[in-house]
Amino acid sequence: MKKQEIIMGMPVIIEIVGRVDEKIFQDAFDYLRYIDEKFSPFKQNSEVTKINNKQSLAGLAGKRLKMSKDMKLILNLAEGTKKETDGYFDIYRNGYMNPSGIVKGWAIYRSSQILKNLGYKNFFIDVGGDIQTCGLNDQGEKWRVGIRNPFKLDEHVKILHLSDEGVATSGTYERGNHIYNPKGEMDSIVSLTVVGPNVYEADRFATPAFAMGSEGIRFIEKQKGLEGYMIDCNGIATMTSGFEQYV
Amino acid sequence: MKKIVAIFLIVLVIGGFILFQNSQNNSSLVSTVPSSSPLQSQTPGSNATPSTGGSGYKDGSYTGQVADATYGNLQVQVTVKGGKITDIAFLQFPNSGGHTQEVSTVALPLLKQEAIAAQSANVNAVSGASQTSQAFVQTLQSALDQAKI
């Protein structure tokens, strides 16, 4: 059974193989809604917004902000990721804290654990193109996940066959063919897809790797357990040495 | 009202982008590698840029605010000529500068490359980027707000 809702401003698709109580889907969607309420930088009452509004005040008063357990966990994970990526992953930017780059993958992964704990072995959870797959599809085969063509959004340029894996794609499709850079450098990467043992690992590295430009794929190559597929503005893809095991 | 305009713009930009890409297609099954010609080569008022409803904008060049796209900053500059948007330039783009990372290429193998090509449509799910639209609309909208007559 497959269900879709819009959460975090994105389409969330959950497919569970076999006969499933509708309530199970609602539990998973509810968890993602809880994450959105807490971590969205666009919601007035989210913990992230409260922290951003109070941070300077608390600092001036010499006080430490009270934070929820989940928030502390995310901040620790973000700090660790920042170190592992030499600062390319940084949730603090423009004077604000925005943990979206790590929350998304972590939340999808946690949702998948909820379903696993309930005994479901064959499913996938897709939040805006970041996907955790588990087990096999309803044909008894690995889940077939297409990588979107950055130049023609209704096409796929690669089909991945995934079982217990996670995949995340960082990129932008809005540039069209116009590339302008004040430094005169050619910035050329439009999409970087990372496959990992779970979507949390894939997502937290896809974000900073994309920010590294054409060196991003080499960064993924260096990471144990991660594979990547990078597409440049000329439609040329570069893949890590172990990527084709998933094709 | 602003929210409605923002949603309307998202739909138009994405729709216009898809239409633009379709218009570039040839008849072969291999997906089109995009041409490297910049936006300027398009005729003004083409479908790739958001429809402005005619003469609602003053001629000139307008820089949008910097928007946070999670993996970096996005900032556009909009050019209006004859009351229509003729160009959208990206002044800030996540992997467009900043610090370059020293990566030793000696120890790493040469990575395989290929031209992308369309595959079967028969998939269970699709992985694609999704975080950017909000930031793009934000920076574009702030540029257009300055351009309004």
Short mmCIF file of C-alpha atoms in Angstrom, two decimals:
data_model
loop_
_atom_site.label_atom_id
_atom_site.label_comp_id
_atom_site.label_asym_id
_atom_site.label_seq_id
_atom_site.Cartn_x
_atom_site.Cartn_y
_atom_site.Cartn_z
CA MET A 1 0.00 0.00 0.00
CA LYS A 2 1.23 3.45 -0.85
CA LYS A 3 0.27 6.79 0.70
CA GLN A 4 1.35 10.36 0.16
CA GLU A 5 1.09 13.57 2.16
CA ILE A 6 2.70 17.00 2.04
CA ILE A 7 4.88 17.59 5.11
CA MET A 8 7.81 19.97 5.57
CA GLY A 9 6.59 21.56 2.34
CA MET A 10 7.49 18.43 0.41
CA PRO A 11 5.76 15.33 -0.92
CA VAL A 12 6.19 12.46 1.53
CA ILE A 13 5.56 9.02 0.03
CA ILE A 14 5.46 5.83 2.06
CA GLU A 15 4.98 2.43 0.48
CA ILE A 16 4.71 -0.69 2.63
CA VAL A 17 4.48 -4.08 0.96
CA GLY A 18 1.58 -6.25 1.96
CA ARG A 19 -1.63 -5.60 3.87
CA VAL A 20 -1.14 -2.70 6.26
CA ASP A 21 -3.39 -0.94 8.73
CA GLU A 22 -3.93 2.68 7.65
CA LYS A 23 -3.03 3.74 11.18
CA ILE A 24 0.58 2.69 10.58
CA PHE A 25 0.92 5.26 7.80
CA GLN A 26 -0.61 7.92 10.02
CA ASP A 27 1.86 7.14 12.80
CA ALA A 28 4.75 7.61 10.40
CA PHE A 29 3.30 10.82 8.92
CA ASP A 30 2.56 12.11 12.44
CA TYR A 31 6.18 11.58 13.44
CA LEU A 32 7.37 13.60 10.44
CA ARG A 33 4.88 16.34 11.25
CA TYR A 34 6.25 16.44 14.82
CA ILE A 35 9.76 16.85 13.36
CA ASP A 36 8.55 19.68 11.13
CA GLU A 37 6.86 21.50 14.01
CA LYS A 38 10.04 21.29 16.08
CA PHE A 39 12.76 21.89 13.52
CA SER A 40 11.29 24.02 10.75
CA PRO A 41 13.04 27.40 10.48
CA PHE A 42 9.90 28.67 8.73
CA LYS A 43 7.52 28.03 11.63
CA GLN A 44 7.09 30.74 14.26
CA ASN A 45 6.74 28.32 17.16
CA SER A 46 9.36 25.77 16.22
CA GLU A 47 12.20 25.16 18.63
CA VAL A 48 14.63 26.25 15.91
CA THR A 49 12.91 29.63 15.53
CA LYS A 50 12.81 30.10 19.29
CA ILE A 51 16.51 29.36 19.56
CA ASN A 52 17.30 31.76 16.73
CA ASN A 53 15.23 34.49 18.38
CA LYS A 54 16.62 33.97 21.87
CA GLN A 55 20.20 33.02 21.12
CA SER A 56 21.68 36.49 21.32
CA LEU A 57 19.60 37.45 24.34
CA ALA A 58 20.59 34.34 26.25
CA GLY A 59 24.21 34.93 25.36
CA LEU A 60 24.05 38.48 26.68
CA ALA A 61 22.48 37.30 29.93
CA GLY A 62 25.13 34.61 30.28
CA LYS A 63 22.39 32.00 30.39
CA ARG A 64 22.28 28.67 28.62
CA LEU A 65 19.19 27.89 26.62
CA LYS A 66 17.03 24.96 27.66
CA MET A 67 16.77 22.53 24.82
CA SER A 68 14.80 19.39 24.13
CA LYS A 69 16.54 16.02 23.95
CA ASP A 70 15.99 15.78 20.20
CA MET A 71 17.40 19.27 19.64
CA LYS A 72 20.53 18.48 21.64
CA LEU A 73 20.95 15.28 19.65
CA ILE A 74 20.65 17.13 16.34
CA LEU A 75 23.12 19.82 17.41
CA ASN A 76 25.63 17.14 18.41
CA LEU A 77 25.17 15.29 15.14
CA ALA A 78 25.59 18.56 13.23
CA GLU A 79 28.78 19.38 15.09
CA GLY A 80 30.19 15.95 14.30
CA THR A 81 29.29 16.28 10.64
CA LYS A 82 30.89 19.72 10.49
CA LYS A 83 34.17 18.22 11.71
CA GLU A 84 33.99 15.32 9.29
CA THR A 85 33.48 17.68 6.35
CA ASP A 86 36.13 20.26 7.29
CA GLY A 87 33.44 22.82 7.91
CA TYR A 88 31.62 22.42 4.60
CA PHE A 89 28.63 21.20 6.58
CA ASP A 90 27.60 24.02 8.88
CA ILE A 91 24.12 24.61 10.25
CA TYR A 92 25.03 28.17 11.24
CA ARG A 93 24.86 30.54 8.32
CA ASN A 94 23.99 34.19 7.85
CA GLY A 95 23.72 34.46 11.63
CA TYR A 96 21.01 31.79 11.92
CA MET A 97 20.89 28.16 12.83
CA ASN A 98 19.20 26.02 10.19
CA PRO A 99 19.59 22.28 10.78
CA SER A 100 17.46 21.23 7.80
CA GLY A 101 20.44 19.61 6.06
CA ILE A 102 20.76 17.01 8.81
CA VAL A 103 17.24 16.83 10.27
CA LYS A 104 15.64 15.54 7.08
CA GLY A 105 17.78 12.43 6.67
CA TRP A 106 17.75 11.73 10.39
CA ALA A 107 13.93 12.02 10.56
CA ILE A 108 13.38 9.69 7.62
CA TYR A 109 15.79 7.20 9.15
CA ARG A 110 13.99 7.39 12.53
CA SER A 111 10.64 6.86 10.77
CA SER A 112 12.02 3.76 9.11
CA GLN A 113 13.11 2.47 12.51
CA ILE A 114 9.57 3.01 13.79
CA LEU A 115 8.21 0.85 10.97
CA LYS A 116 10.90 -1.79 11.52
CA ASN A 117 10.13 -1.97 15.23
CA LEU A 118 6.52 -2.64 14.29
CA GLY A 119 7.70 -5.62 12.28
CA TYR A 120 7.62 -4.24 8.74
CA LYS A 121 10.54 -5.36 6.60
CA ASN A 122 9.66 -4.25 3.09
CA PHE A 123 8.95 -0.57 2.56
CA PHE A 124 10.37 2.77 1.54
CA ILE A 125 9.97 6.29 2.89
CA ASP A 126 10.54 9.16 0.47
CA VAL A 127 10.65 12.73 1.71
CA GLY A 128 11.16 15.13 -1.17
CA GLY A 129 13.53 12.80 -3.00
CA ASP A 130 15.58 11.61 0.00
CA ILE A 131 14.71 7.96 0.39
CA GLN A 132 15.20 5.12 2.88
CA THR A 133 14.54 1.70 1.34
CA CYS A 134 14.08 -1.51 3.31
CA GLY A 135 13.82 -5.05 2.00
CA LEU A 136 12.20 -5.69 -1.38
CA ASN A 137 9.32 -4.26 -3.40
CA ASP A 138 6.01 -6.00 -4.08
CA GLN A 139 7.60 -7.89 -6.98
CA GLY A 140 10.11 -9.40 -4.57
CA GLU A 141 12.89 -7.38 -6.18
CA LYS A 142 15.11 -4.57 -4.96
CA TRP A 143 13.43 -1.19 -4.95
CA ARG A 144 13.94 0.62 -8.25
CA VAL A 145 14.87 4.23 -7.55
CA GLY A 146 15.37 6.62 -10.45
CA ILE A 147 17.76 9.57 -10.32
CA ARG A 148 15.97 12.60 -11.70
CA ASN A 149 17.34 14.22 -14.85
CA PRO A 150 18.27 17.74 -13.70
CA PHE A 151 17.53 19.09 -17.20
CA LYS A 152 14.28 17.26 -17.83
CA LEU A 153 12.50 16.73 -14.55
CA ASP A 154 10.10 14.05 -15.80
CA GLU A 155 12.98 11.76 -16.84
CA HIS A 156 15.39 9.52 -14.96
CA VAL A 157 19.01 9.22 -15.97
CA LYS A 158 19.93 6.26 -13.79
CA ILE A 159 18.00 3.47 -12.11
CA LEU A 160 19.31 2.30 -8.75
CA HIS A 161 18.42 -1.09 -7.26
CA LEU A 162 18.32 -0.69 -3.51
CA SER A 163 17.38 -2.92 -0.60
CA ASP A 164 18.44 -1.69 2.86
CA GLU A 165 19.99 1.56 1.75
CA GLY A 166 19.50 5.28 1.77
CA VAL A 167 19.79 7.74 -1.10
CA ALA A 168 19.85 11.53 -1.09
CA THR A 169 20.26 14.02 -3.93
CA SER A 170 21.50 17.56 -3.48
CA GLY A 171 21.26 19.96 -6.33
CA THR A 172 19.53 22.75 -8.04
CA TYR A 173 17.46 22.82 -11.16
CA GLU A 174 16.79 26.51 -11.29
CA ARG A 175 19.80 27.83 -13.13
CA GLY A 176 18.64 26.96 -16.59
CA ASN A 177 21.66 27.46 -18.80
CA HIS A 178 22.80 30.70 -17.31
CA ILE A 179 25.94 30.47 -15.23
CA TYR A 180 27.37 33.60 -13.76
CA ASN A 181 30.04 33.87 -11.12
CA PRO A 182 31.61 37.12 -9.91
CA LYS A 183 34.98 35.38 -9.66
CA GLY A 184 34.72 34.26 -13.26
CA GLU A 185 34.90 30.60 -12.25
CA MET A 186 32.79 28.05 -14.02
CA ASP A 187 30.58 26.48 -11.42
CA SER A 188 29.30 23.42 -13.02
CA ILE A 189 27.58 20.85 -10.81
CA VAL A 190 23.81 20.63 -10.95
CA SER A 191 23.15 17.42 -9.04
CA LEU A 192 24.93 15.05 -6.66
CA THR A 193 23.32 11.78 -5.57
CA VAL A 194 24.75 9.86 -2.62
CA VAL A 195 23.94 6.23 -1.75
CA GLY A 196 24.75 4.98 1.73
CA PRO A 197 23.87 2.35 4.34
CA ASN A 198 20.96 4.58 5.39
CA VAL A 199 19.41 7.89 4.36
CA TYR A 200 20.84 9.75 7.38
CA GLU A 201 24.41 9.05 6.22
CA ALA A 202 23.56 9.74 2.57
CA ASP A 203 21.80 13.02 3.36
CA ARG A 204 24.33 14.56 5.74
CA PHE A 205 27.12 14.06 3.22
CA ALA A 206 25.16 14.96 0.08
CA THR A 207 24.57 18.51 1.32
CA PRO A 208 28.20 19.53 1.96
CA ALA A 209 29.53 17.47 -0.97
CA PHE A 210 27.34 19.44 -3.35
CA ALA A 211 28.68 22.67 -1.86
CA MET A 212 32.21 21.55 -2.77
CA GLY A 213 31.47 21.73 -6.47
CA SER A 214 33.27 19.33 -8.75
CA GLU A 215 35.48 18.14 -5.89
CA GLY A 216 32.43 16.81 -4.11
CA ILE A 217 32.49 13.46 -5.87
CA ARG A 218 36.09 12.93 -4.74
CA PHE A 219 35.02 13.70 -1.20
CA ILE A 220 32.33 10.99 -1.43
CA GLU A 221 34.87 8.59 -2.94
CA LYS A 222 36.98 9.01 0.19
CA GLN A 223 34.09 8.14 2.51
CA LYS A 224 33.80 4.47 3.39
CA GLY A 225 30.39 3.02 2.62
CA LEU A 226 29.21 5.92 0.45
CA GLU A 227 28.88 6.02 -3.32
CA GLY A 228 28.00 8.98 -5.49
CA TYR A 229 26.79 10.11 -8.91
CA MET A 230 27.50 13.71 -9.84
CA ILE A 231 26.02 15.50 -12.87
CA ASP A 232 27.52 18.67 -14.31
CA CYS A 233 25.98 21.45 -16.39
CA ASN A 234 27.01 19.73 -19.62
CA GLY A 235 25.14 16.55 -18.74
CA ILE A 236 28.33 14.64 -17.93
CA ALA A 237 28.11 12.36 -14.91
CA THR A 238 31.03 11.29 -12.70
CA MET A 239 30.60 8.32 -10.41
CA THR A 240 32.54 6.89 -7.47
CA SER A 241 34.38 3.62 -8.02
CA GLY A 242 31.78 1.47 -6.22
CA PHE A 243 28.68 3.20 -7.54
CA GLU A 244 27.81 0.66 -10.22
CA GLN A 245 27.04 -2.05 -7.65
CA TYR A 246 23.72 -0.26 -7.21
CA VAL A 247 22.83 0.02 -10.89
CA MET B 1 -1.46 37.65 -0.50
CA LYS B 2 2.34 37.31 -0.59
CA LYS B 3 2.00 33.55 -0.04
CA ILE B 4 -0.34 33.25 -3.02
CA VAL B 5 2.08 35.21 -5.19
CA ALA B 6 4.97 33.03 -4.01
CA ILE B 7 3.10 29.80 -4.81
CA PHE B 8 1.99 31.22 -8.16
CA LEU B 9 5.59 32.11 -8.99
CA ILE B 10 6.86 28.64 -8.01
CA VAL B 11 4.29 27.02 -10.32
CA LEU B 12 5.10 29.39 -13.18
CA VAL B 13 8.86 29.04 -12.83
CA ILE B 14 8.76 25.27 -12.63
CA GLY B 15 6.17 25.07 -15.41
CA GLY B 16 8.15 27.49 -17.52
CA PHE B 17 11.34 25.56 -16.87
CA ILE B 18 9.77 22.26 -17.92
CA LEU B 19 8.32 23.88 -21.04
CA PHE B 20 11.70 25.39 -21.82
CA GLN B 21 13.45 22.02 -21.51
CA ASN B 22 10.80 20.34 -23.68
CA SER B 23 11.34 22.93 -26.37
CA GLN B 24 15.02 21.98 -26.48
CA ASN B 25 14.38 18.28 -27.19
CA ASN B 26 15.33 16.50 -30.37
CA SER B 27 13.57 13.34 -31.44
CA SER B 28 16.17 10.81 -30.21
CA LEU B 29 15.59 8.69 -27.11
CA VAL B 30 18.75 9.97 -25.46
CA SER B 31 17.92 12.83 -23.18
CA THR B 32 19.10 16.19 -24.34
CA VAL B 33 22.43 17.46 -23.10
CA PRO B 34 21.68 21.12 -22.55
CA SER B 35 23.28 23.68 -24.80
CA SER B 36 25.75 25.99 -23.14
CA SER B 37 24.15 29.11 -24.52
CA PRO B 38 23.16 31.51 -21.76
CA LEU B 39 19.68 32.83 -21.15
CA GLN B 40 20.45 35.99 -23.12
CA SER B 41 20.10 34.09 -26.37
CA GLN B 42 16.41 33.56 -25.72
CA THR B 43 13.88 36.00 -27.03
CA PRO B 44 12.61 38.29 -24.29
CA GLY B 45 9.48 37.15 -22.56
CA SER B 46 10.10 33.47 -23.36
CA ASN B 47 8.54 30.73 -21.27
CA ALA B 48 11.71 30.06 -19.25
CA THR B 49 11.28 33.21 -17.21
CA PRO B 50 8.34 33.93 -14.96
CA SER B 51 5.51 35.70 -16.67
CA THR B 52 5.33 39.27 -15.49
CA GLY B 53 1.98 40.21 -16.95
CA GLY B 54 3.37 42.82 -19.30
CA SER B 55 4.59 46.21 -18.17
CA GLY B 56 4.43 45.68 -14.42
CA TYR B 57 8.19 46.22 -14.02
CA LYS B 58 10.55 49.16 -14.48
CA ASP B 59 13.53 48.69 -16.76
CA GLY B 60 16.73 48.11 -14.92
CA SER B 61 18.80 45.61 -12.98
CA TYR B 62 17.65 44.41 -9.55
CA THR B 63 19.53 42.33 -7.02
CA GLY B 64 17.51 40.01 -4.81
CA GLN B 65 18.29 39.35 -1.17
CA VAL B 66 20.58 36.45 -0.32
CA ALA B 67 18.50 33.34 0.40
CA ASP B 68 19.59 30.29 2.37
CA ALA B 69 19.29 27.13 0.30
CA THR B 70 20.56 24.90 3.14
CA TYR B 71 23.67 23.78 1.25
CA GLY B 72 24.69 27.37 0.57
CA ASN B 73 23.42 30.76 -0.47
CA LEU B 74 21.37 31.68 -3.52
CA GLN B 75 21.15 35.18 -4.89
CA VAL B 76 19.76 36.33 -8.21
CA GLN B 77 19.94 39.53 -10.21
CA VAL B 78 17.02 40.27 -12.49
CA THR B 79 17.26 42.38 -15.65
CA VAL B 80 14.15 44.08 -16.99
CA LYS B 81 14.01 45.47 -20.52
CA GLY B 82 10.91 46.78 -22.21
CA GLY B 83 8.95 45.99 -19.07
CA LYS B 84 9.79 42.28 -19.25
CA ILE B 85 12.33 40.08 -17.50
CA THR B 86 15.10 39.37 -19.99
CA ASP B 87 17.68 37.77 -17.73
CA ILE B 88 18.11 36.12 -14.36
CA ALA B 89 21.73 35.89 -13.27
CA PHE B 90 22.96 33.91 -10.26
CA LEU B 91 25.31 36.10 -8.20
CA GLN B 92 25.64 33.61 -5.40
CA PHE B 93 25.51 29.94 -5.85
CA PRO B 94 26.51 27.26 -3.36
CA ASN B 95 29.46 25.66 -5.11
CA SER B 96 30.48 28.77 -7.00
CA GLY B 97 33.47 29.92 -5.03
CA GLY B 98 34.20 30.22 -1.35
CA HIS B 99 37.05 28.04 -0.26
CA THR B 100 38.40 25.42 -2.59
CA GLN B 101 39.20 22.17 -0.92
CA GLU B 102 42.64 20.65 -1.29
CA VAL B 103 42.10 17.15 -2.53
CA SER B 104 44.96 14.89 -3.33
CA THR B 105 44.22 13.25 -6.65
CA VAL B 106 47.33 11.08 -6.63
CA ALA B 107 46.00 8.30 -4.42
CA LEU B 108 42.49 8.22 -5.89
CA PRO B 109 41.61 6.26 -8.99
CA LEU B 110 40.31 8.09 -12.05
CA LEU B 111 36.57 8.26 -11.65
CA LYS B 112 34.38 6.92 -14.43
CA GLN B 113 32.38 9.41 -16.45
CA GLU B 114 29.48 9.11 -18.86
CA ALA B 115 26.99 11.27 -20.68
CA ILE B 116 23.63 11.06 -18.94
CA ALA B 117 20.86 9.33 -20.85
CA ALA B 118 17.18 8.74 -20.26
CA GLN B 119 16.27 5.43 -18.66
CA SER B 120 13.05 3.45 -18.36
CA ALA B 121 10.22 5.22 -16.62
CA ASN B 122 9.40 2.07 -14.64
CA VAL B 123 10.55 2.95 -11.13
CA ASN B 124 9.19 2.66 -7.58
CA ALA B 125 10.52 6.03 -6.45
CA VAL B 126 12.58 9.00 -7.65
CA SER B 127 15.50 10.73 -5.98
CA GLY B 128 15.90 14.36 -6.87
CA ALA B 129 16.80 17.66 -5.27
CA SER B 130 14.00 19.47 -3.51
CA GLN B 131 15.41 22.06 -1.15
CA THR B 132 16.09 24.80 -3.57
CA SER B 133 12.76 26.13 -4.75
CA GLN B 134 11.95 28.03 -1.56
CA ALA B 135 15.29 29.86 -1.57
CA PHE B 136 15.05 30.57 -5.29
CA VAL B 137 11.58 32.07 -5.00
CA GLN B 138 12.73 34.12 -2.01
CA THR B 139 15.63 35.78 -3.80
CA LEU B 140 13.75 36.14 -7.08
CA GLN B 141 10.72 37.67 -5.36
CA SER B 142 12.82 40.23 -3.52
CA ALA B 143 14.39 41.33 -6.82
CA LEU B 144 10.98 41.56 -8.51
CA ASP B 145 9.57 43.55 -5.59
CA GLN B 146 12.16 46.23 -6.27
CA ALA B 147 11.33 46.23 -9.98
CA LYS B 148 7.61 46.79 -9.58
CA ILE B 149 6.23 49.98 -10.98
#
